[in-house]
C-alpha positions as a LaTeX table, in Angstrom:
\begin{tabular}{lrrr}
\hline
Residue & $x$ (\AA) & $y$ (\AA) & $z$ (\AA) \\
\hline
Unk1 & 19.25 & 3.85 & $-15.69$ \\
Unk2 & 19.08 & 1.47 & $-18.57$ \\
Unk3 & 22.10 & 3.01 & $-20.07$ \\
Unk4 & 24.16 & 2.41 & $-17.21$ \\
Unk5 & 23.37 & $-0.85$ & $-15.97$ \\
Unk6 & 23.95 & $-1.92$ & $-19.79$ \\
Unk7 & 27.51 & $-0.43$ & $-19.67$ \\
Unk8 & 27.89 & $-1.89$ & $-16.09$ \\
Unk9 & 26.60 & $-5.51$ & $-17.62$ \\
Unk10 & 27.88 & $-4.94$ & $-20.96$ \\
Unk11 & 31.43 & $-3.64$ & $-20.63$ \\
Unk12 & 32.44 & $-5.74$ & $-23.63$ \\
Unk13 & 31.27 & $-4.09$ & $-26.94$ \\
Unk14 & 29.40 & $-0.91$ & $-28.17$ \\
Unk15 & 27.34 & $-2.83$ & $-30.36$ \\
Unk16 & 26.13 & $-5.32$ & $-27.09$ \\
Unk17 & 25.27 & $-2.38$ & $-25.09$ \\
Unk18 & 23.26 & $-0.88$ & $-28.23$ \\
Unk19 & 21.60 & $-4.23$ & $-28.55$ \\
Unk20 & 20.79 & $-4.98$ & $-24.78$ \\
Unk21 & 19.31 & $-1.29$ & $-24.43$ \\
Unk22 & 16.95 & $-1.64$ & $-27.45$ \\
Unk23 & 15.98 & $-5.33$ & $-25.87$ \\
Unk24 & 15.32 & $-3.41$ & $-22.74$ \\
Unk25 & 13.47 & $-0.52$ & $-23.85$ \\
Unk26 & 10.86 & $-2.54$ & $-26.02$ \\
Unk27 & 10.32 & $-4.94$ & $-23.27$ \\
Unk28 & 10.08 & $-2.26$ & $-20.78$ \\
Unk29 & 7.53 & $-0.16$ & $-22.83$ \\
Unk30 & 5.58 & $-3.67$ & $-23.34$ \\
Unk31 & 4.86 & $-3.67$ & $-19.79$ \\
Unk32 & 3.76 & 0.02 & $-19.35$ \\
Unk33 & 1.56 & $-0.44$ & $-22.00$ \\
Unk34 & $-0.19$ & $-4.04$ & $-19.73$ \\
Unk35 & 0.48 & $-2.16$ & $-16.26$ \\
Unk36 & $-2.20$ & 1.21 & $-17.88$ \\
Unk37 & $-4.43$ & $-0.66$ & $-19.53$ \\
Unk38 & $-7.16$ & $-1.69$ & $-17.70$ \\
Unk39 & $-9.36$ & $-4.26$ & $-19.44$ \\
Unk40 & $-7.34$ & $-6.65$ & $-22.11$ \\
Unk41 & $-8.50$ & $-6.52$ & $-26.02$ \\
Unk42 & $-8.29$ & $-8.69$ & $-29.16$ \\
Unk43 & $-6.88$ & $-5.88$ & $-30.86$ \\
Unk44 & $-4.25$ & $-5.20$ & $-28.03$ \\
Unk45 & $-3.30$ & $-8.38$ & $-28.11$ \\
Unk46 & $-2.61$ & $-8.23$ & $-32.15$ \\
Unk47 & $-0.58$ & $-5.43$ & $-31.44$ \\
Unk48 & 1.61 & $-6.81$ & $-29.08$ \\
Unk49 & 2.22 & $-9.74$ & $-30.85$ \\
Unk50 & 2.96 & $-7.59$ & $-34.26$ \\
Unk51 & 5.41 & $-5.19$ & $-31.85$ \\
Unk52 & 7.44 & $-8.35$ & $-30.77$ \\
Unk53 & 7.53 & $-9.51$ & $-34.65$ \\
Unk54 & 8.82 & $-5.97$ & $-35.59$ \\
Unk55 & 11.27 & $-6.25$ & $-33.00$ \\
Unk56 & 12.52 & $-9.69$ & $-34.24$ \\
Unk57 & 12.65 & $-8.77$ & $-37.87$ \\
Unk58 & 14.48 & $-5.41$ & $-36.67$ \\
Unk59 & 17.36 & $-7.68$ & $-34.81$ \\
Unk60 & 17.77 & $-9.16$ & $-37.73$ \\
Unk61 & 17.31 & $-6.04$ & $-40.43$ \\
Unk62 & 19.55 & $-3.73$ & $-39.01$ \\
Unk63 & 22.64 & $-6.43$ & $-38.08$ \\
Unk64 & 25.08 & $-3.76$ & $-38.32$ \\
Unk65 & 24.09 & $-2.10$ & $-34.86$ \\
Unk66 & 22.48 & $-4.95$ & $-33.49$ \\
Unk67 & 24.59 & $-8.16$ & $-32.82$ \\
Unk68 & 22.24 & $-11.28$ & $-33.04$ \\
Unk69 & 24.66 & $-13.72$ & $-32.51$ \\
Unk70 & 25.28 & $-13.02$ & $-28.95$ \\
Unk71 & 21.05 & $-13.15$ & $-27.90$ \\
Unk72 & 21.41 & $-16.50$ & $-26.03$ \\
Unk73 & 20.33 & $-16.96$ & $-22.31$ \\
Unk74 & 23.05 & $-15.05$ & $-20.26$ \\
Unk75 & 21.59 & $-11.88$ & $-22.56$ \\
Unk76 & 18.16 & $-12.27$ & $-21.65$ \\
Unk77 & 18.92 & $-12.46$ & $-18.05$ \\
Unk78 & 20.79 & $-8.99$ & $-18.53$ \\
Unk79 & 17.82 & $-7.52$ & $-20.40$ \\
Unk80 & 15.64 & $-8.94$ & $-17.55$ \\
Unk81 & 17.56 & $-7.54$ & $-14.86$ \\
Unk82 & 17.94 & $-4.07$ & $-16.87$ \\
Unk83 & 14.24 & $-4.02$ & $-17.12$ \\
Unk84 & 13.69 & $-4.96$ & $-14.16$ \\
Unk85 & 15.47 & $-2.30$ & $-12.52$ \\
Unk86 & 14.52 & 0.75 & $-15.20$ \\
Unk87 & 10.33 & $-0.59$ & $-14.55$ \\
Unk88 & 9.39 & $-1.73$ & $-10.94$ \\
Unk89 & 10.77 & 1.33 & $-9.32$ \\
Unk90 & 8.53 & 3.51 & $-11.30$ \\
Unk91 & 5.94 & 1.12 & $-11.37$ \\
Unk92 & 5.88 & 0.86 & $-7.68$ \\
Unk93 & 5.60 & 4.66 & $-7.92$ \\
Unk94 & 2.71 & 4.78 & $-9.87$ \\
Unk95 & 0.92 & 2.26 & $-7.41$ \\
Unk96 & 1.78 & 4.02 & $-4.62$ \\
Unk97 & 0.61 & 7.61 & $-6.03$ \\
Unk98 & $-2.65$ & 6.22 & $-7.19$ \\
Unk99 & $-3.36$ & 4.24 & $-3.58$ \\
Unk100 & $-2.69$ & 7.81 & $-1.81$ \\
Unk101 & $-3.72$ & 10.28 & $-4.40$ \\
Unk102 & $-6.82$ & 8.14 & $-6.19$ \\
Unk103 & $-9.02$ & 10.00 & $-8.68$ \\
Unk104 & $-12.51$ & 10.99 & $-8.60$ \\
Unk105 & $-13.46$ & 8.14 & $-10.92$ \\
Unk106 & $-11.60$ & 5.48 & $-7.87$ \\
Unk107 & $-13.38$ & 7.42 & $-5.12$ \\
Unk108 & $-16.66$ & 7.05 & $-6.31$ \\
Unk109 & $-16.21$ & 3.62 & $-7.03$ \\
Unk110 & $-14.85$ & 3.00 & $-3.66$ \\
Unk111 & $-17.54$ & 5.13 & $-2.23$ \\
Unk112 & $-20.22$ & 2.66 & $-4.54$ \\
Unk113 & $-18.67$ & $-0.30$ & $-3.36$ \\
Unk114 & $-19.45$ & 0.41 & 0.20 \\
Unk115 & $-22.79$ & 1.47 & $-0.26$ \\
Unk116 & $-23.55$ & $-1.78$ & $-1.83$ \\
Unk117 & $-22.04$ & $-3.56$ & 1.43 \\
Unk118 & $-23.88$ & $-1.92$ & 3.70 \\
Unk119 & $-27.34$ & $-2.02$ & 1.69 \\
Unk120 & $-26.53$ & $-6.16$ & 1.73 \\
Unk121 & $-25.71$ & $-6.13$ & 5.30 \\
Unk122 & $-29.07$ & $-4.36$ & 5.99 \\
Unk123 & $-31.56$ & $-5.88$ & 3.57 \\
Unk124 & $-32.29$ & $-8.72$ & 6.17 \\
Unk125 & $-33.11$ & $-6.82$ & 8.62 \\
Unk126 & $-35.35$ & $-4.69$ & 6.43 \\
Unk127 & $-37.23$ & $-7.90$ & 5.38 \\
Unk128 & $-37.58$ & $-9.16$ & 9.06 \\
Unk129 & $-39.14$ & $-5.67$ & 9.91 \\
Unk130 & $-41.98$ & $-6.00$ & 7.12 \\
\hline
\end{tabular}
């Protein structure tokens, strides 16, 4: 998917589709790595922040298959729209299988969670009766 919508968006050179898809897939793999994790870390955070510094000092390392000088607004809308389109879908996926299919871990929590309403609900009334 992000291969076509890059030639679709980026008709114009090889070397603007090569640069729009690596864009793409490092922001898209940025979000899959926020959308599984579940509670945010210091050292998560480092690591994002060093995988966006690699990626910078790649554009500008390997300038024969990347072309820097086009990166300017227009691009990032095209990486944002080829991201868009490549993550959400499966994303949306991914929700949707674990709201229908949860695990055991989610329907024990669930199950917990209502327990502990109902217990609240009927503590009053267990105090009245005393």
């Amino acid at each position: 998917m992000i291969m076509i919508l890059s030639i679709y968006l980026f008709n114009d050179s090889y070397l603007e589709i090569t640069t729009i898809t690596f864009s793409a897939l490092i922001v898209a793999e940025l979000l899959n790595v926020y959308t599984e994790v579940t509670k945010l870390h210091i050292v998560m955070i480092i690591s994002q922040i060093m995988t966006i510094g690699i990626y910078v000092g790649s554009l500008f390392y390997f300038r024969e298959y990347i072309n820097v000088s086009r990166i300017d607004l227009d691009f990032a809308t095209k990486v944002g729209i080829i991201t868009a389109v490549s993550w959400i879908p499966l994303h949306i996926g991914k929700l949707l299988f674990r709201r229908f299919n949860p695990s055991d871990d989610q329907k024990i929590m669930k199950r917990a969670k209502v327990m502990d309403a109902v217990t609240a609900q009927n503590a009053p009334k267990l105090e009245k009766k005393k």
